[in-house]
XYZ file of C-alpha atoms in Angstrom:
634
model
C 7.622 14.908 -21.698
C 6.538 16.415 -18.494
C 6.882 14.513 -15.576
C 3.750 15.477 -13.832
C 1.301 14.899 -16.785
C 2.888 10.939 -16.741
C 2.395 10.598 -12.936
C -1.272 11.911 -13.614
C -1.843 9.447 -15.715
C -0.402 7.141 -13.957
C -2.885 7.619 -11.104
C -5.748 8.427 -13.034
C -4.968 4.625 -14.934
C -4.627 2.925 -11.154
C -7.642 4.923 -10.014
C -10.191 3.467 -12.811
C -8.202 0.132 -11.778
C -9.142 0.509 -8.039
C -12.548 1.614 -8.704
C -13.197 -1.315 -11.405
C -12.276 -3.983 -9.150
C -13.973 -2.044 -5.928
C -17.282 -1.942 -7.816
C -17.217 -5.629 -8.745
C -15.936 -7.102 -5.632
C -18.393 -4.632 -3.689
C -21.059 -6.060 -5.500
C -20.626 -9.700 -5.488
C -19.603 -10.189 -2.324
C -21.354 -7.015 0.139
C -24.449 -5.849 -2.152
C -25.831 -9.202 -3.635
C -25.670 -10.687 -0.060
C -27.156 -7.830 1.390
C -29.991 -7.763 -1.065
C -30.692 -11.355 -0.978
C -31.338 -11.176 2.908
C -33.055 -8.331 2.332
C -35.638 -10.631 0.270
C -39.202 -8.924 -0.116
C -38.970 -5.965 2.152
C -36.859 -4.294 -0.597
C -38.441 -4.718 -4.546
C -36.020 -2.069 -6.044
C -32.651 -3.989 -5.955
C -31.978 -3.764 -9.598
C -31.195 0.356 -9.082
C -28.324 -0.808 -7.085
C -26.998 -2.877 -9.635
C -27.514 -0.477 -12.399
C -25.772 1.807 -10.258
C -22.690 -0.502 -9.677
C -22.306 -1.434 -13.215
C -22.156 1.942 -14.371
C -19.325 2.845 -12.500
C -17.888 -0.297 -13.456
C -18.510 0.415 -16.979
C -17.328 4.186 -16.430
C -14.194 2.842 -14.209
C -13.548 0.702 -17.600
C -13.538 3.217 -19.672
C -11.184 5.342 -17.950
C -8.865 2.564 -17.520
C -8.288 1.799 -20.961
C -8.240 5.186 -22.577
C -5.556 6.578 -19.688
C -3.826 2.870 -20.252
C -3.486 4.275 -23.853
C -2.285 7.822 -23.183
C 0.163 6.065 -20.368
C 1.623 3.699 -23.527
C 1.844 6.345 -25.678
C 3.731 8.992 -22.852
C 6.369 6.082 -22.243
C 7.040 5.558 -25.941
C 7.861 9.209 -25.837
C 9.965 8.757 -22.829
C 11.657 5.685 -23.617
C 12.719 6.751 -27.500
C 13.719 9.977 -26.334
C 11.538 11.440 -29.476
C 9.039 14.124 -29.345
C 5.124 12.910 -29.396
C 4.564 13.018 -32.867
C 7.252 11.166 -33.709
C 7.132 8.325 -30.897
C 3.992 7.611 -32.485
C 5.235 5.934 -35.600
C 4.958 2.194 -36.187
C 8.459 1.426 -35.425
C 8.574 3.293 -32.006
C 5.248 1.591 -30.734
C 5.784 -1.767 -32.132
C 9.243 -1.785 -30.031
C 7.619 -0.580 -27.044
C 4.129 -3.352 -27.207
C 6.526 -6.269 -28.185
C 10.462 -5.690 -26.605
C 9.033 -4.303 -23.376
C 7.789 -5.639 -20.140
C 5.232 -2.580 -20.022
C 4.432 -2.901 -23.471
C 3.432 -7.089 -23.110
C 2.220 -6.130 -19.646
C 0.190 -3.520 -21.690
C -1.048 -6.273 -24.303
C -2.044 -8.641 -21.780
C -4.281 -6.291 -19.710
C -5.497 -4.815 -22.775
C -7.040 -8.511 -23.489
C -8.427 -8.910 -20.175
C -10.089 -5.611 -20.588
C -11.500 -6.957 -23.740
C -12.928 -10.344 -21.786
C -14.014 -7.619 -18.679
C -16.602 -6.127 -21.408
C -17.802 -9.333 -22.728
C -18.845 -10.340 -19.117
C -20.205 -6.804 -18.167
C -22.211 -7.242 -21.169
C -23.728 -10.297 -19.858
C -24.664 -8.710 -15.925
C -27.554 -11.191 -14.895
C -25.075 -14.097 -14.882
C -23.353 -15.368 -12.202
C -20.436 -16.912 -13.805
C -20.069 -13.775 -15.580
C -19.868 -11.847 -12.753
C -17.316 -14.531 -11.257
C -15.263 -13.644 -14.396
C -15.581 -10.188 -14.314
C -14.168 -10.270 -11.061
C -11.084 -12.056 -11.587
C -10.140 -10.410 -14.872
C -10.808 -6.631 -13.102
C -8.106 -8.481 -10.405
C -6.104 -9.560 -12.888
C -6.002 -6.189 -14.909
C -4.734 -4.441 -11.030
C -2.525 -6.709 -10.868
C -0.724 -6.639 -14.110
C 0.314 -2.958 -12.912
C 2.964 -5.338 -10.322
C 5.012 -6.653 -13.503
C 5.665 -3.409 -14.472
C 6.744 -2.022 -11.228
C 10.235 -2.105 -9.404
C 9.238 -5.860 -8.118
C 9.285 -7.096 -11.992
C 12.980 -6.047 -12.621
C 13.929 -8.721 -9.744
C 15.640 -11.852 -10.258
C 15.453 -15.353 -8.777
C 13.395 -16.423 -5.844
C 12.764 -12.491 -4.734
C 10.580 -11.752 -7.605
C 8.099 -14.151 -6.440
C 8.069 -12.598 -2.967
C 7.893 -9.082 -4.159
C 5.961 -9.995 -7.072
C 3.362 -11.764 -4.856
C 3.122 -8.862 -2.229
C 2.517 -5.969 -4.588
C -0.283 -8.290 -6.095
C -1.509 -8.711 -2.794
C -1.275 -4.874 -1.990
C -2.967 -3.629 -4.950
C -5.823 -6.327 -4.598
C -6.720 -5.499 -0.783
C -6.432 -1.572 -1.941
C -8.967 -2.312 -4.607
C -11.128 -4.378 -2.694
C -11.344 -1.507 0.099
C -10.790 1.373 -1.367
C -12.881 0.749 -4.655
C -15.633 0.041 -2.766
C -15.985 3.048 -0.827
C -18.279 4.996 -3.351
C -20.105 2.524 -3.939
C -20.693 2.029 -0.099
C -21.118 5.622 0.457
C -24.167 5.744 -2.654
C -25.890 2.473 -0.535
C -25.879 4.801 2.600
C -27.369 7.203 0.416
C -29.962 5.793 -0.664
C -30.518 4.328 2.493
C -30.885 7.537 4.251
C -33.185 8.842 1.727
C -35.594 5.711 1.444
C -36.115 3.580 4.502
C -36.711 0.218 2.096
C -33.261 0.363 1.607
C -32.419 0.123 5.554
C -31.843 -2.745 6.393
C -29.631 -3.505 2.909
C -27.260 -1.238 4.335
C -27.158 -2.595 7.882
C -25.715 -6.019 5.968
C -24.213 -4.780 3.534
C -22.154 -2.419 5.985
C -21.357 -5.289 8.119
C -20.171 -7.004 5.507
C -18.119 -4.759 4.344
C -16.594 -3.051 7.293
C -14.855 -6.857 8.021
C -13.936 -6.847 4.292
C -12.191 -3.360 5.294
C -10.304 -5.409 8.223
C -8.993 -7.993 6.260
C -7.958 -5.863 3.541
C -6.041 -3.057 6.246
C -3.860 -5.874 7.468
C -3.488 -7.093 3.913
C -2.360 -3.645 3.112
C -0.016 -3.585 6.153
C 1.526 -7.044 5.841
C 2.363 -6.820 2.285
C 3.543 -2.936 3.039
C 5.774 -3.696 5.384
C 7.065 -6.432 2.781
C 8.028 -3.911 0.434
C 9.274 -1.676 2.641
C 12.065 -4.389 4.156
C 13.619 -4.184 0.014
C 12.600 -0.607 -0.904
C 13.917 1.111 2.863
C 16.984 -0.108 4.311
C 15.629 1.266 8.028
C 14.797 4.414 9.836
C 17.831 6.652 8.351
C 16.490 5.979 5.373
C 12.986 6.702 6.465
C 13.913 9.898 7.817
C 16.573 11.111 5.474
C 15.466 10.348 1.896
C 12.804 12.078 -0.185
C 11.699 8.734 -1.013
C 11.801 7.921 2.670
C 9.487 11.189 3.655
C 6.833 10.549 1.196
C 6.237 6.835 2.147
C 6.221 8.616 5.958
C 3.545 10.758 5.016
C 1.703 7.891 3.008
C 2.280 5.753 6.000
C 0.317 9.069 8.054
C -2.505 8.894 5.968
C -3.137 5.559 5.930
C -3.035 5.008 9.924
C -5.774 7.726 9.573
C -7.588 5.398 7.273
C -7.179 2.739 9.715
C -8.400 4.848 12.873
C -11.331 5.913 10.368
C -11.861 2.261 9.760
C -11.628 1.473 13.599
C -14.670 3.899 14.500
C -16.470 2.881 11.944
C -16.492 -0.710 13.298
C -16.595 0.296 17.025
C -18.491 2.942 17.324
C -21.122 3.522 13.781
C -21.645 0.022 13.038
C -23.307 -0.816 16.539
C -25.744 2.576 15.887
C -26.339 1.487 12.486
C -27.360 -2.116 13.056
C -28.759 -1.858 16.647
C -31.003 1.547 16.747
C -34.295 2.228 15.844
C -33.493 5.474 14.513
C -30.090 5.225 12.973
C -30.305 8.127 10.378
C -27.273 10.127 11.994
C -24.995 6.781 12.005
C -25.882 6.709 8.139
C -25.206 10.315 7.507
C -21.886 9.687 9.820
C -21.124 6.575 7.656
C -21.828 8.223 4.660
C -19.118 10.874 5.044
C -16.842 9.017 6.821
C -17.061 6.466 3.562
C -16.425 9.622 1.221
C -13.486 10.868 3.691
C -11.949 7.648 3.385
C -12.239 7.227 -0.396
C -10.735 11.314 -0.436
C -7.202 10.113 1.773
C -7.226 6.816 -0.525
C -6.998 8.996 -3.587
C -4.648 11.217 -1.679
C -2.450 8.202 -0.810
C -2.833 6.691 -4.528
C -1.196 9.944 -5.453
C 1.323 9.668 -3.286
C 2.289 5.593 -4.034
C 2.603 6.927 -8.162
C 5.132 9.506 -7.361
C 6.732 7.145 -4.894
C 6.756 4.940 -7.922
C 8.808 7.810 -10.112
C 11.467 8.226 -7.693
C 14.175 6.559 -6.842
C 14.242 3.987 -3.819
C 15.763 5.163 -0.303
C 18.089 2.377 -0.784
C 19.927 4.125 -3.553
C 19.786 7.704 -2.124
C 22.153 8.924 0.633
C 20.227 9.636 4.060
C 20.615 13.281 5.119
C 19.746 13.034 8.331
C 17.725 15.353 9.818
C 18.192 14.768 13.410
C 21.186 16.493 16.103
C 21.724 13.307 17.253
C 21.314 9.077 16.691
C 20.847 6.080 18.630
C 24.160 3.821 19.240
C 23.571 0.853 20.448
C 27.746 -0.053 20.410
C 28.060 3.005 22.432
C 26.293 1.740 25.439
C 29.089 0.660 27.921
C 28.721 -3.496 29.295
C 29.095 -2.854 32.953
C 27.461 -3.173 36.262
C 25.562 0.117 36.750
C 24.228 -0.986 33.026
C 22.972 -4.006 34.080
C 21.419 -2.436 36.704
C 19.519 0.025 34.603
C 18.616 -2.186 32.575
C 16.843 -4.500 35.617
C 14.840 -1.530 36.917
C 13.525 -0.417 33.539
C 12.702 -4.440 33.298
C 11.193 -4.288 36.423
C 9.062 -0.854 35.713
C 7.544 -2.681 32.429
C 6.653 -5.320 34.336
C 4.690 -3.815 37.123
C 3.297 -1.322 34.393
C 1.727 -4.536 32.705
C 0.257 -5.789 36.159
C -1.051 -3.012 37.199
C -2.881 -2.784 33.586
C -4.271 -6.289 34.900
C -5.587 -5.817 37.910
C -7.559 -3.308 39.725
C -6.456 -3.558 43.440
C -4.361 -0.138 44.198
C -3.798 -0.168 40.335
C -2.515 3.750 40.828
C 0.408 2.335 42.738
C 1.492 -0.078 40.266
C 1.316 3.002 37.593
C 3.536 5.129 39.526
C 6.065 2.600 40.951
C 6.177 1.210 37.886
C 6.507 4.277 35.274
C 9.245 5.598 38.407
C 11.892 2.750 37.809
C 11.450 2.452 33.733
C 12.114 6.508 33.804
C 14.862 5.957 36.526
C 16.223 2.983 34.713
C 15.706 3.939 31.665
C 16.633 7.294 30.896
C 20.678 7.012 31.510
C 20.300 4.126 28.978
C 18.601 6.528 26.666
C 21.558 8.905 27.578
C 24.256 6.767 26.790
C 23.080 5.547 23.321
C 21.578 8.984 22.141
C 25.008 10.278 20.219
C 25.470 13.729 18.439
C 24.778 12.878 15.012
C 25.360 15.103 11.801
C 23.862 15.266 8.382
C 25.807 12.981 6.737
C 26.451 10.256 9.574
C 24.240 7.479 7.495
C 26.291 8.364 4.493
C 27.483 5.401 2.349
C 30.820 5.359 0.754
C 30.312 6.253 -2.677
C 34.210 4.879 -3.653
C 34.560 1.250 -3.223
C 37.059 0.040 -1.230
C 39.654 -0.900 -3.619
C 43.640 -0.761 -4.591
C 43.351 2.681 -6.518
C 40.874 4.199 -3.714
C 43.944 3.735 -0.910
C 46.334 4.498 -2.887
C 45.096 7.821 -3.673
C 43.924 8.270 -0.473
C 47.048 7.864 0.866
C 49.053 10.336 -1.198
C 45.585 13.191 -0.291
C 46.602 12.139 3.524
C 50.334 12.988 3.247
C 49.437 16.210 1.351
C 46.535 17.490 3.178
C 46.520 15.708 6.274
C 49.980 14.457 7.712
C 50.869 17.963 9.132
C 48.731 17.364 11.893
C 47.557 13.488 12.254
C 51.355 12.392 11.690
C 53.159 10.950 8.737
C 54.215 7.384 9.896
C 52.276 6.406 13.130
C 48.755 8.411 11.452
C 48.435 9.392 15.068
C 44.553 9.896 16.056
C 44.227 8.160 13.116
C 45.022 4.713 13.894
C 43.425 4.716 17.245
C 40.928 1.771 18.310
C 38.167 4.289 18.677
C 37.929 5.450 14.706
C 36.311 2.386 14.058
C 33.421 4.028 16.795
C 33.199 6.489 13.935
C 30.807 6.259 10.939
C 32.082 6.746 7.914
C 29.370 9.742 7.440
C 30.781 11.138 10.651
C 33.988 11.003 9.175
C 32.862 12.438 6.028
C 31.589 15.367 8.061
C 34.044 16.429 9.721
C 36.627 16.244 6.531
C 34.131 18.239 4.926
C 33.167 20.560 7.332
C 36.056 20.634 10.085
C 35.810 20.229 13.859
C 35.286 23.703 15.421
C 39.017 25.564 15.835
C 40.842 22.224 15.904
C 40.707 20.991 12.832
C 39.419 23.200 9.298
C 37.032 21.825 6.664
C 38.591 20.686 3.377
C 35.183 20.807 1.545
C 36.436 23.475 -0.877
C 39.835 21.105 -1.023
C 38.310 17.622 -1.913
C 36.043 16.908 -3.703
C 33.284 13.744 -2.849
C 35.740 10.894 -4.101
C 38.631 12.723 -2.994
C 37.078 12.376 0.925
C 35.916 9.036 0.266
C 39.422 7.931 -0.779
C 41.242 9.019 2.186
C 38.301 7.897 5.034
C 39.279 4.906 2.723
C 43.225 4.823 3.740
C 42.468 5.564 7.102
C 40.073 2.634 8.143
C 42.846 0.482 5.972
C 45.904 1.881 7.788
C 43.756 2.012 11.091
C 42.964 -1.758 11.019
C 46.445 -2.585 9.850
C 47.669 -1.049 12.600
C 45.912 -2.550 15.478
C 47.265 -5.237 17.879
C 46.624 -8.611 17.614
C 45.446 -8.226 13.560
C 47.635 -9.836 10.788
C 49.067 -12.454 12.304
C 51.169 -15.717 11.127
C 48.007 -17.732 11.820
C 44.445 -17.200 11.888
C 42.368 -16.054 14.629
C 38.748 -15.202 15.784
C 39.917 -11.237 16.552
C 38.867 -8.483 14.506
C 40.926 -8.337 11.306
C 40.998 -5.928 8.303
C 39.097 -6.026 4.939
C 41.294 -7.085 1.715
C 41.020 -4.053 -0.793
C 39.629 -5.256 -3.908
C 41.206 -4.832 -7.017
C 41.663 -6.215 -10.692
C 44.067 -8.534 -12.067
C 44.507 -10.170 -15.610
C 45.053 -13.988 -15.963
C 45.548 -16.090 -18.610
C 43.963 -13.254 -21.096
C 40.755 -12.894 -19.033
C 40.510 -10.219 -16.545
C 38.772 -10.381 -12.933
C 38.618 -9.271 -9.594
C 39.701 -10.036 -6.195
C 35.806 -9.982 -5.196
C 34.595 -12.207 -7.849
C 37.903 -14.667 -7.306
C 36.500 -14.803 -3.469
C 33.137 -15.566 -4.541
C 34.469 -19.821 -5.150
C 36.352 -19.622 -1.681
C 39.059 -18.224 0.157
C 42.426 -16.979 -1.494
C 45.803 -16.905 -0.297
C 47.217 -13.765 -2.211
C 51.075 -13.974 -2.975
C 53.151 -11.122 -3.494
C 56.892 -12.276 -4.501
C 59.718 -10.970 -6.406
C 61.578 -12.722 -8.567
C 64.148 -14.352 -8.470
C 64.189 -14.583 -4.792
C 60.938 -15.850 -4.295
C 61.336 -18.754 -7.212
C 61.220 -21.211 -4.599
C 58.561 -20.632 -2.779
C 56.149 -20.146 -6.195
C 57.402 -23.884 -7.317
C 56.347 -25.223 -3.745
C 53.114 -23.537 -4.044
C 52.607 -24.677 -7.821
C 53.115 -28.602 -6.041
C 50.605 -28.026 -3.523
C 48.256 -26.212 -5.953
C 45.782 -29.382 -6.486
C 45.640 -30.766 -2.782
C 45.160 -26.770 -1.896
C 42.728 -25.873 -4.378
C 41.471 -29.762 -3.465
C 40.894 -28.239 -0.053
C 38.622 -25.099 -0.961
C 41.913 -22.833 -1.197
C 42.332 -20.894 -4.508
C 46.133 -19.121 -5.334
C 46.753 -15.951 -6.636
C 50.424 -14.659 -7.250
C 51.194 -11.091 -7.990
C 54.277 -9.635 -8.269
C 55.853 -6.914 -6.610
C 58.088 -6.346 -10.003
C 58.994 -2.981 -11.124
C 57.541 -4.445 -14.719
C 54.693 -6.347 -13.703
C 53.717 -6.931 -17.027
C 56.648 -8.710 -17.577
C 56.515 -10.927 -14.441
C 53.948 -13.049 -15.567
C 56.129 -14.266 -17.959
C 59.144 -14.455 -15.676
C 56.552 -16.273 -12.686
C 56.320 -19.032 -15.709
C 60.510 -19.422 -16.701
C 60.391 -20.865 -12.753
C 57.096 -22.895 -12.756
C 54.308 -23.703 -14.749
C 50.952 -22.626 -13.092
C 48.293 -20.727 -14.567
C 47.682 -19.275 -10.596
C 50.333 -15.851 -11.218
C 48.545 -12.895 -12.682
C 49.216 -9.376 -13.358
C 48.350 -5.850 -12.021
C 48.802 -2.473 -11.685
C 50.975 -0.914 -9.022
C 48.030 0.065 -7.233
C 47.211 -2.996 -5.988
C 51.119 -3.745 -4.773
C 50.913 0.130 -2.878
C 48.028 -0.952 -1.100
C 48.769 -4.018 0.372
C 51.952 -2.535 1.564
C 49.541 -0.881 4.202
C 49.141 -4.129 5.776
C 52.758 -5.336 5.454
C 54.633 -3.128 7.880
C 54.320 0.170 5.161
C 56.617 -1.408 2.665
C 56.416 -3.692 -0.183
C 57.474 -6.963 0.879
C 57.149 -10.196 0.116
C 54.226 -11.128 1.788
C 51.219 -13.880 1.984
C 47.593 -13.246 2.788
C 44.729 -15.675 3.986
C 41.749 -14.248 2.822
C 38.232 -15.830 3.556
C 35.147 -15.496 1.235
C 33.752 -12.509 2.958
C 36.755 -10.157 1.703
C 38.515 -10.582 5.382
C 42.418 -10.851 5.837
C 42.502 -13.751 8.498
C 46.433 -14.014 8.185
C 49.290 -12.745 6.879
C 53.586 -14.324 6.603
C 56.178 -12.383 5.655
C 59.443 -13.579 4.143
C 61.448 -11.443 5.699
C 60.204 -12.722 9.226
C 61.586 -15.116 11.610
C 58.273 -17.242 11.470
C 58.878 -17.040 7.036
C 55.671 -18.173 4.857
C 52.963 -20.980 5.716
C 53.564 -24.587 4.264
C 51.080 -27.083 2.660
C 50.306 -28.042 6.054
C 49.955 -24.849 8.058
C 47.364 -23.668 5.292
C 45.425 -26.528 5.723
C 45.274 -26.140 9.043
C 44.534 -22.590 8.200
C 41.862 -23.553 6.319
C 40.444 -25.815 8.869
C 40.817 -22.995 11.461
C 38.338 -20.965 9.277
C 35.538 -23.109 9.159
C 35.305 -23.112 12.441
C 35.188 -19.726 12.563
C 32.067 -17.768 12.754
C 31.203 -15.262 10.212
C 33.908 -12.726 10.716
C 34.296 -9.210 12.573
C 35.744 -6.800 10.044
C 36.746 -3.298 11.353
């Protein structure tokens, strides 16, 4: 199937949607108005309506022979088959009745059905109410089948709800520009129809208003799940087309803004207001033209894939930093001028008195305030500094991280202190910037190991190093829990009692306090723990024991010869390898408080003075956290 003959369709089905619904709502609620004021000066209204409902009936038409060609091009695509064969019984039945497109399908198919029945019937007025709401109804069936129906829980009514509203205010104002524009016509052409259009082009034109901040509301809505922020604005193809859709539509709006400030008052007000009509006539067509243009443009947006889920090149030499801007005095006093500059901009806006004065004083201290700000926070950026890790932050992911470091990258950093690479400011560093300069070097001092490593290779060790960075750091894994900046817990996977799971999903009920012992020495320690387990667990703490065996498969078994808990697990050596990163480099007996979010809050050693926490000091622990706010992980 070619991808540009189903996005045609696509837009050529929401088109005849748009239009259907334009032409209805156009007439009930700007031409009927319009003609009934118009009362006996004009004793032709019924060519206006004739005129409406046959683009209605056209508009239907179009709708549900594309909506069949759209069904049939997705039964293709879905079943992988060619045409022919995607058209057999089994294919389509599967697609109409397993299939949120197909029932979507069914259900506007139906209201298309009721649509006729009340077109057939046009000199009714509950007939045209129903015509109405089914033509709505129809648009905004085309929301259930888009990205905001695959959503789950209370965000599907939200997203749901503000695609409805967005394809119902496009409808509305959009849809009705044709028919607007063949009022204006007609107008221009026959003076009878005059003063029709002076009403029915007020009417509408506030229609337009509502519908613009409709379309901008529920726009912005979307935009909050679909684009994650400006990176992703910039950097992503998805990101560039809603930029330019976003471009045409602000045109729209400035269109819409002249109409209503500057062709509306010649319309309504002038004796002779044939070149406002002409005016509003094309500017009506021009408008309809970029609403096409940015129907087009919301389909393909619609076929690709969100900015969310795409990695931001970004196309800019540098960034905004907001961390980067240093808390002193000559900030603060910056940041007064500028403060003072805004505000003498916005009184001399308000008053007219030496108003000239105000403008320059006040444009003088926000540029003399403001532009060292801008200077400080504008940082050299590089096309991957808004990457996202693409390798999780787990067990395996440090471990081979670590061994890529000692091969490719100890030489210079440093084999046991890491060097530059446990310094506070790598956590200044994006990940992407990190990414960079791995891949590409850093001028003489350091070569690119792009043709090295591959993309999980790099991942892995930026991985190790923010793990053996934040390990390393005073003041962080302490004997008792504190409010400083601690280290995230690599995640990894552990089987218990037959099942298998996951640090993250074990954190998901509460905190853990992760053991790693060896037996038989730490025998003692797992039958205290195994007491304590109900007031603990009683307390919001959950256990996990894992061992630090040679034969960890077999130290499940031995965990139970000493106690009998069902709180010791198993696990690869990974997971042992890469807690040793946060327990002085070796793998020691060692305890770790870890809160909900994935944060190591503490940490005891057996081998220290201080030795491992007792019922007691975990409770206190554990009161210590919920105090806490939500945590600062490097």
């Amino acid at each position: 199937m070619d991808d540009a003959t189903l996005i045609l369709v696509r837009a050529l089905h929401v088109a005849a949607l748009i239009s259907l619904l334009g032409s209805l709502a156009f007439r009930l609620l700007v031409a009927e108005p319009a003609l009934a004021m118009a009362g006996s000066v004009l004793t032709d209204g019924e060519r206006m309506r004739r005129s409406l409902r046959r683009i209605a009936w056209t508009s239907l038409i179009v709708a549900v022979l594309s909506g069949v060609a759209w069904l049939l091009l997705e039964a293709q695509s879905m079943s992988g088959l060619p045409l022919p064969q995607a058209l057999s019984g089994d294919v389509l039945g599967k697609v109409l009745l397993e299939t949120r497109f197909g029932l979507d399908g069914i259900a506007r198919l139906a209201l298309a059905i009721v649509l006729a029945l009340a077109l057939l019937v046009h000199r009714s007025r509950l007939a045209d109410g129903i015509a109405l709401v089914t033509a709505a109804g129809m648009l905004c069936g085309l929301a259930w089948i888009g990205r905001a129906g695959a959503t789950h829980g209370g965000e599907i009514v939200f997203r749901l709800g503000a695609d409805a509203l967005h394809l119902l205010a496009a409808g509305i104002w959009l849809g009705g520009m044709l028919p607007l524009a063949r009022l204006l016509a007609l107008a221009f052409r026959e003076t009878s129809w005059l003063e029709v259009a002076r009403v029915a082009t007020r009417r509408f034109v506030w229609l337009g208003v509502a519908s613009i901040g409709v379309l901008l509301a529920s726009g912005l809505a979307n935009a909050w799940f679909l684009v994650s922020g400006i990176p992703s604005l910039l950097g992503t193809p998805y990101g560039q087309v809603l930029l330019l859709k976003l471009l045409l539509f602000a045109i729209m709006a400035m269109l819409a803004a002249v109409t209503r400030q500057r062709l509306l008052p010649a319309l309504v007000f002038s004796a002779t207001p044939f070149r406002a009509l002409r005016e509003l006539q094309w500017d009506a067509i021009i408008q309809a033209l970029l609403g096409l243009a940015i129907l087009m443009l919301g389909v393909v947006l619609g076929a690709m894939s969100p900015a969310e889920q795409t990695q931001v090149e970004w196309p800019l030499p540098f960034r905004l930093d907001v961390g980067a801007l240093p808390l002193d005095r000559r900030t603060t006093i910056y940041a007064a001028l500028a403060a003072i500059g805004l505000l003498l901009l916005g009184l001399a806006f308000l008053t007219r008195r030496r108003r000239w004065l105000g403008v320059v004083v006040g444009a003088g201290l926000v540029i003399g305030g403001g532009a060292p700000l801008l200077a400080a926070v504008l940082v050299k950026a590089y096309p991957t500094s808004f990457y996202r890790p693409r390798e999780a932050y787990a067990a395996p992911s440090l471990v081979r991280g670590a061994s890529l470091y000692a091969e490719r990258c100890a030489r210079c950093h440093g084999a046991g202190t890491l060097a530059d690479v446990a310094a506070g400011h790598l956590f200044a560093e994006s990940a992407g910037d990190l990414y960079w300069w791995i891949s590409a070097g850093r001028g003489d001092v350091m070569p690119g190991l792009a043709n090295v490593l591959d993309e999980r290779q790099r991942w892995d060790v930026i991985n190790f190093m923010h793990a053996r960075a934040a390990a390393t750091q005073p003041g962080t894994l302490l004997p008792r829990v504190t409010s400083g900046p601690a280290p995230l817990a690599p995640d990894f996977v552990f089987a218990q009692g037959g099942t298998q799971s996951s640090l993250r999903e074990t954190l998901a009920a509460g905190p853990v306090l992760l053991v790693l012992y060896r037996l038989p020495a730490a025998a003692q320690r797992l039958q205290e723990l195994a007491a304590a387990r109900s007031g603990l667990e009683g307390a919001g703490l959950h256990l996990l024991a894992l061992p630090l065996a040679a034969s960890p498969g077999d130290a499940e078994d031995g965990a139970h010869a000493f106690f009998t808990a069902d709180f010791a697990a198993t696990t690869d050596a990974d997971t042992a390898a890469a807690y040793a990163l946060f327990a002085g480099g070796e793998e020691q007996e060692s305890e770790f408080l870890i809160d909900r979010t994935g944060v190591v809050r503490a940490r005891w050693t057996m081998s220290s003075t201080a030795g491992v926490a007792d019922e007691a000091a975990l409770r206190t622990a554990l009161q210590r956290l919920a105090q806490l706010p939500t945590p600062s992980a490097w």
